[in-house]
mmCIF file of C-alpha atoms in Angstrom:
data_model
loop_
_atom_site.group_PDB
_atom_site.id
_atom_site.type_symbol
_atom_site.label_atom_id
_atom_site.label_comp_id
_atom_site.label_asym_id
_atom_site.label_seq_id
_atom_site.Cartn_x
_atom_site.Cartn_y
_atom_site.Cartn_z
ATOM 1 C CA MET A 407 -10.247 -19.331 -3.456
ATOM 2 C CA LEU A 408 -13.312 -18.159 -5.384
ATOM 3 C CA GLU A 409 -14.628 -21.721 -5.778
ATOM 4 C CA SER A 410 -14.206 -22.448 -2.042
ATOM 5 C CA MET A 411 -16.067 -19.257 -1.204
ATOM 6 C CA LEU A 412 -18.938 -20.168 -3.516
ATOM 7 C CA ILE A 413 -19.292 -23.621 -1.983
ATOM 8 C CA GLY A 414 -19.394 -22.121 1.485
ATOM 9 C CA LEU A 415 -22.021 -19.628 0.432
ATOM 10 C CA LEU A 416 -24.387 -22.456 -0.483
ATOM 11 C CA PHE A 417 -25.318 -22.738 3.161
ATOM 12 C CA LEU A 418 -25.964 -18.985 3.487
ATOM 13 C CA VAL A 419 -27.971 -18.375 0.334
ATOM 14 C CA PRO A 420 -31.783 -18.459 0.489
ATOM 15 C CA PRO A 421 -33.442 -21.006 -1.804
ATOM 16 C CA ALA A 422 -34.845 -20.026 -5.170
ATOM 17 C CA PRO A 423 -38.611 -19.445 -5.246
ATOM 18 C CA GLN A 424 -40.580 -22.566 -6.142
ATOM 19 C CA ALA A 425 -43.650 -22.791 -8.322
ATOM 20 C CA GLU A 426 -45.567 -24.436 -5.511
ATOM 21 C CA ALA A 427 -44.945 -25.261 -1.885
ATOM 22 C CA ALA A 428 -42.890 -28.400 -1.330
ATOM 23 C CA LYS A 429 -44.768 -31.310 0.147
ATOM 24 C CA PRO A 430 -43.604 -32.410 3.602
ATOM 25 C CA ALA A 431 -41.153 -35.274 3.305
ATOM 26 C CA THR A 432 -41.627 -38.496 5.194
ATOM 27 C CA ARG A 433 -38.266 -39.225 6.732
ATOM 28 C CA PRO A 434 -37.163 -42.440 8.377
ATOM 29 C CA VAL A 435 -37.258 -42.293 12.166
ATOM 30 C CA GLY A 436 -34.979 -45.220 12.950
ATOM 31 C CA TYR A 437 -31.456 -45.864 11.710
ATOM 32 C CA ILE A 438 -28.887 -48.636 12.122
ATOM 33 C CA GLY A 439 -26.461 -47.689 9.352
ATOM 34 C CA VAL A 440 -26.806 -50.517 6.845
ATOM 35 C CA ASP A 441 -28.423 -51.037 3.466
ATOM 36 C CA VAL A 442 -29.399 -54.212 1.631
ATOM 37 C CA ARG A 443 -29.981 -55.278 -1.962
ATOM 38 C CA ASP A 444 -32.264 -57.822 -3.597
ATOM 39 C CA ILE A 445 -30.601 -60.428 -5.825
ATOM 40 C CA PRO A 446 -32.104 -63.010 -8.221
ATOM 41 C CA GLY A 447 -34.009 -65.856 -6.612
ATOM 42 C CA GLY A 448 -35.884 -63.692 -4.132
ATOM 43 C CA HIS A 449 -32.928 -63.263 -1.778
ATOM 44 C CA THR A 450 -31.596 -60.149 -0.069
ATOM 45 C CA VAL A 451 -27.987 -59.444 0.876
ATOM 46 C CA PHE A 452 -26.218 -56.743 2.875
ATOM 47 C CA SER A 453 -24.659 -54.202 0.519
ATOM 48 C CA TRP A 454 -23.414 -51.059 2.285
ATOM 49 C CA PHE A 455 -22.423 -50.158 5.827
ATOM 50 C CA PHE A 456 -22.481 -46.545 6.993
ATOM 51 C CA PRO A 457 -21.393 -44.669 10.126
ATOM 52 C CA GLY A 458 -23.869 -45.423 12.886
ATOM 53 C CA PRO A 459 -24.790 -48.092 15.424
ATOM 54 C CA LEU A 460 -22.990 -50.805 13.435
ATOM 55 C CA ASP A 461 -19.856 -48.658 13.059
ATOM 56 C CA GLY A 462 -20.002 -49.209 9.315
ATOM 57 C CA ALA A 463 -16.972 -49.034 7.044
ATOM 58 C CA ALA A 464 -18.410 -49.293 3.521
ATOM 59 C CA LEU A 465 -18.211 -53.053 2.875
ATOM 60 C CA GLU A 466 -18.409 -54.277 6.442
ATOM 61 C CA ALA A 467 -19.578 -53.425 9.920
ATOM 62 C CA GLY A 468 -17.136 -52.465 12.644
ATOM 63 C CA ASP A 469 -14.793 -54.928 14.334
ATOM 64 C CA ALA A 470 -17.314 -55.548 17.119
ATOM 65 C CA PHE A 471 -19.843 -56.927 14.608
ATOM 66 C CA ASP A 472 -19.431 -60.022 12.461
ATOM 67 C CA LEU A 473 -21.361 -58.710 9.461
ATOM 68 C CA ALA A 474 -20.154 -57.841 5.967
ATOM 69 C CA ARG A 475 -21.065 -57.608 2.297
ATOM 70 C CA PRO A 476 -22.676 -59.767 0.822
ATOM 71 C CA ASP A 477 -23.949 -61.739 3.840
ATOM 72 C CA LEU A 478 -27.482 -63.054 3.321
ATOM 73 C CA LEU A 479 -30.345 -61.414 5.205
ATOM 74 C CA VAL A 480 -32.488 -64.225 6.626
ATOM 75 C CA SER A 481 -34.823 -62.320 8.921
ATOM 76 C CA VAL A 482 -35.492 -59.110 10.816
ATOM 77 C CA ASP A 483 -37.054 -59.679 14.222
ATOM 78 C CA GLY A 484 -37.925 -63.166 13.024
ATOM 79 C CA LYS A 485 -39.574 -62.107 9.744
ATOM 80 C CA PRO A 486 -38.145 -62.544 6.203
ATOM 81 C CA MET A 487 -37.901 -59.252 4.292
ATOM 82 C CA ASN A 488 -36.831 -57.930 0.936
ATOM 83 C CA ALA A 489 -34.819 -54.718 0.549
ATOM 84 C CA GLN A 490 -37.779 -52.334 0.499
ATOM 85 C CA GLN A 491 -39.449 -54.018 3.456
ATOM 86 C CA PHE A 492 -36.176 -53.888 5.371
ATOM 87 C CA ARG A 493 -35.742 -50.135 4.792
ATOM 88 C CA GLU A 494 -39.326 -49.364 5.739
ATOM 89 C CA TYR A 495 -39.213 -51.531 8.847
ATOM 90 C CA VAL A 496 -35.936 -50.120 10.167
ATOM 91 C CA GLY A 497 -37.013 -46.576 9.324
ATOM 92 C CA SER A 498 -40.246 -46.991 11.279
ATOM 93 C CA ARG A 499 -38.614 -48.225 14.496
ATOM 94 C CA PRO A 500 -38.508 -45.684 17.346
ATOM 95 C CA PRO A 501 -35.022 -44.804 18.587
ATOM 96 C CA GLY A 502 -34.031 -46.891 21.566
ATOM 97 C CA THR A 503 -35.764 -50.062 20.392
ATOM 98 C CA LYS A 504 -33.700 -53.055 19.341
ATOM 99 C CA ILE A 505 -33.695 -55.009 16.089
ATOM 100 C CA THR A 506 -32.444 -58.575 15.734
ATOM 101 C CA LEU A 507 -30.950 -59.471 12.362
ATOM 102 C CA GLY A 508 -30.769 -63.069 11.255
ATOM 103 C CA TYR A 509 -28.137 -63.696 8.581
ATOM 104 C CA ARG A 510 -25.856 -66.225 6.956
ATOM 105 C CA ARG A 511 -22.201 -65.397 6.359
ATOM 106 C CA SER A 512 -21.030 -65.236 2.772
ATOM 107 C CA ASN A 513 -18.246 -67.571 1.737
ATOM 108 C CA ALA A 514 -16.842 -64.798 -0.444
ATOM 109 C CA ARG A 515 -17.030 -61.570 1.515
ATOM 110 C CA GLY A 516 -15.863 -58.492 -0.339
ATOM 111 C CA ALA A 517 -16.827 -56.025 -3.048
ATOM 112 C CA THR A 518 -18.741 -58.381 -5.341
ATOM 113 C CA ILE A 519 -22.473 -58.978 -4.920
ATOM 114 C CA PRO A 520 -23.262 -62.331 -6.581
ATOM 115 C CA ASP A 521 -26.391 -63.353 -8.466
ATOM 116 C CA THR A 522 -26.356 -66.785 -6.813
ATOM 117 C CA LEU A 523 -26.068 -67.871 -3.193
ATOM 118 C CA ASP A 524 -22.736 -68.958 -1.715
ATOM 119 C CA HIS A 525 -23.289 -68.724 2.038
ATOM 120 C CA GLU A 526 -22.810 -70.776 5.171
ATOM 121 C CA ASP A 527 -25.765 -72.881 6.280
ATOM 122 C CA GLN A 528 -25.730 -71.718 9.890
ATOM 123 C CA VAL A 529 -27.885 -68.703 10.716
ATOM 124 C CA GLN A 530 -26.213 -66.065 12.887
ATOM 125 C CA THR A 531 -28.050 -63.385 14.869
ATOM 126 C CA LEU A 532 -27.092 -59.846 15.724
ATOM 127 C CA THR A 533 -29.063 -57.412 17.871
ATOM 128 C CA VAL A 534 -28.557 -53.678 17.353
ATOM 129 C CA ALA A 535 -30.137 -50.674 19.055
ATOM 130 C CA VAL A 536 -31.951 -48.230 16.764
ATOM 131 C CA GLU A 537 -30.771 -44.622 16.827
ATOM 132 C CA PRO A 538 -32.464 -41.440 15.521
ATOM 133 C CA ALA A 539 -32.055 -41.179 11.755
ATOM 134 C CA GLU A 540 -31.692 -37.402 11.870
ATOM 135 C CA SER A 541 -28.590 -37.752 14.061
ATOM 136 C CA TRP A 542 -26.765 -39.613 11.282
ATOM 137 C CA ARG A 543 -28.389 -38.612 8.001
ATOM 138 C CA GLY A 544 -28.347 -34.822 8.222
ATOM 139 C CA THR A 545 -30.457 -33.259 5.477
ATOM 140 C CA GLU A 546 -30.903 -36.513 3.555
ATOM 141 C CA GLY A 547 -34.584 -37.232 3.031
ATOM 142 C CA LEU A 548 -35.678 -33.597 3.200
ATOM 143 C CA PRO A 549 -37.167 -32.006 0.046
ATOM 144 C CA ARG A 550 -34.868 -30.161 -2.344
ATOM 145 C CA ARG A 551 -34.467 -26.457 -1.601
ATOM 146 C CA SER A 552 -35.182 -25.691 -5.264
ATOM 147 C CA ASP A 553 -37.189 -27.362 -8.021
ATOM 148 C CA THR A 554 -34.830 -26.027 -10.731
ATOM 149 C CA LYS A 555 -34.247 -28.438 -13.616
ATOM 150 C CA LEU A 556 -31.394 -28.149 -16.082
ATOM 151 C CA GLU A 557 -32.272 -28.423 -19.779
ATOM 152 C CA PHE A 558 -29.555 -29.039 -22.349
ATOM 153 C CA GLY A 559 -29.854 -27.332 -25.707
ATOM 154 C CA GLY A 560 -28.390 -28.343 -29.065
ATOM 155 C CA GLU A 561 -26.858 -31.622 -30.123
ATOM 156 C CA ALA A 562 -24.857 -33.635 -27.638
ATOM 157 C CA LEU A 563 -21.117 -33.920 -28.206
ATOM 158 C CA LEU A 564 -21.359 -37.563 -27.148
ATOM 159 C CA ASP A 565 -24.610 -39.377 -27.949
ATOM 160 C CA PRO A 566 -24.724 -43.111 -27.174
ATOM 161 C CA GLY A 567 -28.047 -43.498 -28.986
ATOM 162 C CA ASP A 568 -26.951 -41.963 -32.307
ATOM 163 C CA ALA A 569 -25.137 -44.396 -34.593
ATOM 164 C CA GLN A 570 -23.731 -41.396 -36.520
ATOM 165 C CA ASN A 571 -22.095 -40.048 -33.357
ATOM 166 C CA VAL A 572 -18.603 -41.293 -32.508
ATOM 167 C CA LEU A 573 -19.769 -42.702 -29.173
ATOM 168 C CA GLY A 574 -22.992 -44.185 -30.536
ATOM 169 C CA ALA A 575 -21.080 -45.858 -33.356
ATOM 170 C CA ALA A 576 -18.624 -47.470 -30.929
ATOM 171 C CA ILE A 577 -21.448 -48.723 -28.696
ATOM 172 C CA ALA A 578 -23.272 -50.208 -31.669
ATOM 173 C CA GLU A 579 -20.095 -51.823 -33.005
ATOM 174 C CA HIS A 580 -19.342 -53.594 -29.733
ATOM 175 C CA GLY A 581 -22.947 -54.490 -28.849
ATOM 176 C CA LEU A 582 -22.997 -52.472 -25.633
ATOM 177 C CA ALA A 583 -26.473 -50.953 -25.910
ATOM 178 C CA GLY A 584 -28.021 -53.449 -23.472
ATOM 179 C CA PRO A 585 -25.426 -53.113 -20.682
ATOM 180 C CA LEU A 586 -25.390 -49.337 -21.151
ATOM 181 C CA SER A 587 -29.174 -49.182 -20.742
ATOM 182 C CA LYS A 588 -28.886 -51.024 -17.419
ATOM 183 C CA LEU A 589 -26.128 -48.674 -16.259
ATOM 184 C CA LEU A 590 -28.125 -45.554 -17.102
ATOM 185 C CA ALA A 591 -31.154 -46.972 -15.294
ATOM 186 C CA ALA A 592 -28.964 -47.596 -12.241
ATOM 187 C CA PHE A 593 -27.806 -43.959 -12.323
ATOM 188 C CA MET A 594 -31.409 -42.755 -12.288
ATOM 189 C CA THR A 595 -32.358 -45.150 -9.494
ATOM 190 C CA PHE A 596 -29.469 -43.885 -7.383
ATOM 191 C CA ARG A 597 -30.356 -40.252 -8.112
ATOM 192 C CA ASP A 598 -34.005 -40.670 -7.181
ATOM 193 C CA ARG A 599 -33.619 -43.003 -4.201
ATOM 194 C CA THR A 600 -33.772 -40.125 -1.757
ATOM 195 C CA THR A 601 -33.971 -36.337 -1.763
ATOM 196 C CA ASP A 602 -31.729 -33.852 -0.002
ATOM 197 C CA VAL A 603 -32.011 -30.155 0.793
ATOM 198 C CA HIS A 604 -28.751 -29.482 -1.056
ATOM 199 C CA GLN A 605 -29.454 -31.628 -4.122
ATOM 200 C CA LEU A 606 -28.541 -29.408 -7.064
ATOM 201 C CA ALA A 607 -29.977 -29.347 -10.580
ATOM 202 C CA ARG A 608 -26.613 -29.646 -12.285
ATOM 203 C CA VAL A 609 -25.605 -32.603 -10.142
ATOM 204 C CA ARG A 610 -28.895 -34.331 -10.925
ATOM 205 C CA ALA A 611 -28.355 -33.604 -14.630
ATOM 206 C CA GLY A 612 -25.017 -35.397 -14.459
ATOM 207 C CA PHE A 613 -26.780 -38.595 -13.384
ATOM 208 C CA GLU A 614 -29.527 -38.237 -15.983
ATOM 209 C CA HIS A 615 -27.188 -37.285 -18.846
ATOM 210 C CA PRO A 616 -23.726 -38.691 -17.952
ATOM 211 C CA PHE A 617 -22.519 -38.371 -21.541
ATOM 212 C CA ARG A 618 -23.176 -34.637 -21.521
ATOM 213 C CA LEU A 619 -20.610 -33.951 -18.837
ATOM 214 C CA PRO A 620 -18.417 -31.965 -21.297
ATOM 215 C CA GLU A 621 -21.255 -29.483 -21.841
ATOM 216 C CA LEU A 622 -22.027 -29.468 -18.120
ATOM 217 C CA GLU A 623 -18.414 -28.652 -17.325
ATOM 218 C CA GLN A 624 -18.570 -25.705 -19.714
ATOM 219 C CA MET A 625 -21.735 -24.417 -18.025
ATOM 220 C CA VAL A 626 -20.114 -24.602 -14.595
ATOM 221 C CA THR A 627 -16.869 -22.873 -15.535
ATOM 222 C CA GLN A 628 -18.063 -20.342 -18.131
ATOM 223 C CA PRO A 629 -18.696 -17.490 -15.611
ATOM 224 C CA THR A 630 -15.083 -17.714 -14.387
ATOM 225 C CA HIS A 631 -13.932 -16.229 -17.705
ATOM 226 C CA SER A 632 -15.275 -12.849 -16.629
ATOM 227 C CA VAL A 633 -13.665 -12.871 -13.161
ATOM 228 C CA PRO A 634 -10.786 -10.474 -14.078
ATOM 229 C CA GLY A 635 -13.190 -7.835 -15.392
ATOM 230 C CA ASP A 636 -15.994 -8.146 -12.853
ATOM 231 C CA PRO A 637 -15.425 -10.666 -10.034
ATOM 232 C CA PHE A 638 -18.601 -9.659 -8.192
ATOM 233 C CA ALA A 639 -20.843 -10.326 -11.165
ATOM 234 C CA ALA A 640 -18.992 -13.568 -11.914
ATOM 235 C CA ALA A 641 -19.443 -14.771 -8.350
ATOM 236 C CA ALA A 642 -23.121 -13.862 -8.375
ATOM 237 C CA ALA A 643 -23.616 -15.690 -11.672
ATOM 238 C CA MET A 644 -21.941 -18.819 -10.305
ATOM 239 C CA ILE A 645 -24.163 -18.688 -7.230
ATOM 240 C CA ARG A 646 -27.310 -18.356 -9.317
ATOM 241 C CA GLU A 647 -26.464 -20.939 -11.948
ATOM 242 C CA ASN A 648 -24.504 -23.584 -10.051
ATOM 243 C CA LEU A 649 -26.284 -23.462 -6.700
ATOM 244 C CA ASP A 650 -29.895 -23.044 -7.854
ATOM 245 C CA ALA A 651 -30.034 -19.683 -6.117
ATOM 246 C CA GLY A 652 -32.649 -17.755 -8.073
ATOM 247 C CA SER A 653 -33.091 -15.481 -11.058
ATOM 248 C CA PRO A 654 -30.435 -12.999 -12.248
ATOM 249 C CA ALA A 655 -30.662 -9.365 -11.257
ATOM 250 C CA SER A 656 -32.027 -6.820 -13.707
ATOM 251 C CA SER A 657 -29.005 -4.551 -13.278
ATOM 252 C CA ALA A 658 -25.262 -5.133 -13.303
ATOM 253 C CA ILE A 659 -23.512 -5.753 -10.017
ATOM 254 C CA ARG A 660 -20.530 -3.630 -8.975
ATOM 255 C CA PRO A 661 -18.505 -3.498 -5.748
ATOM 256 C CA TRP A 662 -19.865 -0.028 -5.039
ATOM 257 C CA ALA A 663 -23.514 -1.034 -5.454
ATOM 258 C CA GLY A 664 -25.611 -0.321 -2.399
ATOM 259 C CA GLU A 665 -27.672 -3.446 -2.889
ATOM 260 C CA ALA A 666 -27.945 -6.323 -5.322
ATOM 261 C CA GLY A 667 -30.908 -7.490 -7.329
ATOM 262 C CA THR A 668 -31.523 -10.687 -5.341
ATOM 263 C CA PRO A 669 -30.813 -11.954 -1.817
ATOM 264 C CA GLN A 670 -28.365 -14.392 -3.393
ATOM 265 C CA GLU A 671 -26.336 -11.602 -4.967
ATOM 266 C CA THR A 672 -26.441 -9.585 -1.755
ATOM 267 C CA ALA A 673 -24.900 -12.562 0.052
ATOM 268 C CA VAL A 674 -22.191 -12.819 -2.607
ATOM 269 C CA ILE A 675 -21.269 -9.132 -2.374
ATOM 270 C CA SER A 676 -21.172 -9.227 1.436
ATOM 271 C CA ALA A 677 -18.896 -12.264 1.419
ATOM 272 C CA LEU A 678 -16.561 -10.843 -1.213
ATOM 273 C CA ASN A 679 -16.330 -7.509 0.588
ATOM 274 C CA ALA A 680 -15.514 -9.318 3.823
ATOM 275 C CA ALA A 681 -12.776 -11.298 2.089
ATOM 276 C CA ALA A 682 -11.273 -8.295 0.297
#
């Protein structure tokens, strides 16, 4: 119950103060609900389908559209484009305009994105109306509500780069350093592709340091150990530390306190009192 309450409070808690004002984000205007990926040879294929005008269902568009992963993108409004050009072009289209996609069906539709082409020769076309991005993407693309960054201290329990560490030794033994480097780079690319108001420091740290998840789990759950003795203080600590909600109060928090040390803690106390 406590964890559910804390998650809900995320949307009520004011953001932590930032060192400097966030720069206005440039958000896409247009949206059709599909993403693409560049593959070797200078080609671009459809990769993900999202809710939206194409009625996306992860690996394929809705039943009314003959489009799926990894069909080959041939053109957009008659022009060839790579993945970045595609995103910028679609994002710049005013809602209500139409985009015509030229594509070639893959001979092996499904989860795998190949490095080589295996597509039909015939070019198909599909015209889709652009809708407002904000109607489908929510807070995605807006700046983070906090610039908090998590720093790990001490030695890592699992260190893939240390041959003396149990994980590093196994990676070195099996020659996995190269593939692992590519995987870690992919994690960072995914993390930094777009911002979101609710993007949290500890979630970002999980992408940057995936092998430090044991320590991260301890950080997240540690305040729960004090719940029996002081649930209000424990809840306030979890708000501050897990939801990037500001600095701790200078004084202890008790149910009978008239006010808390921060707006975040005030919100916690109000919610817990209401639930009591």
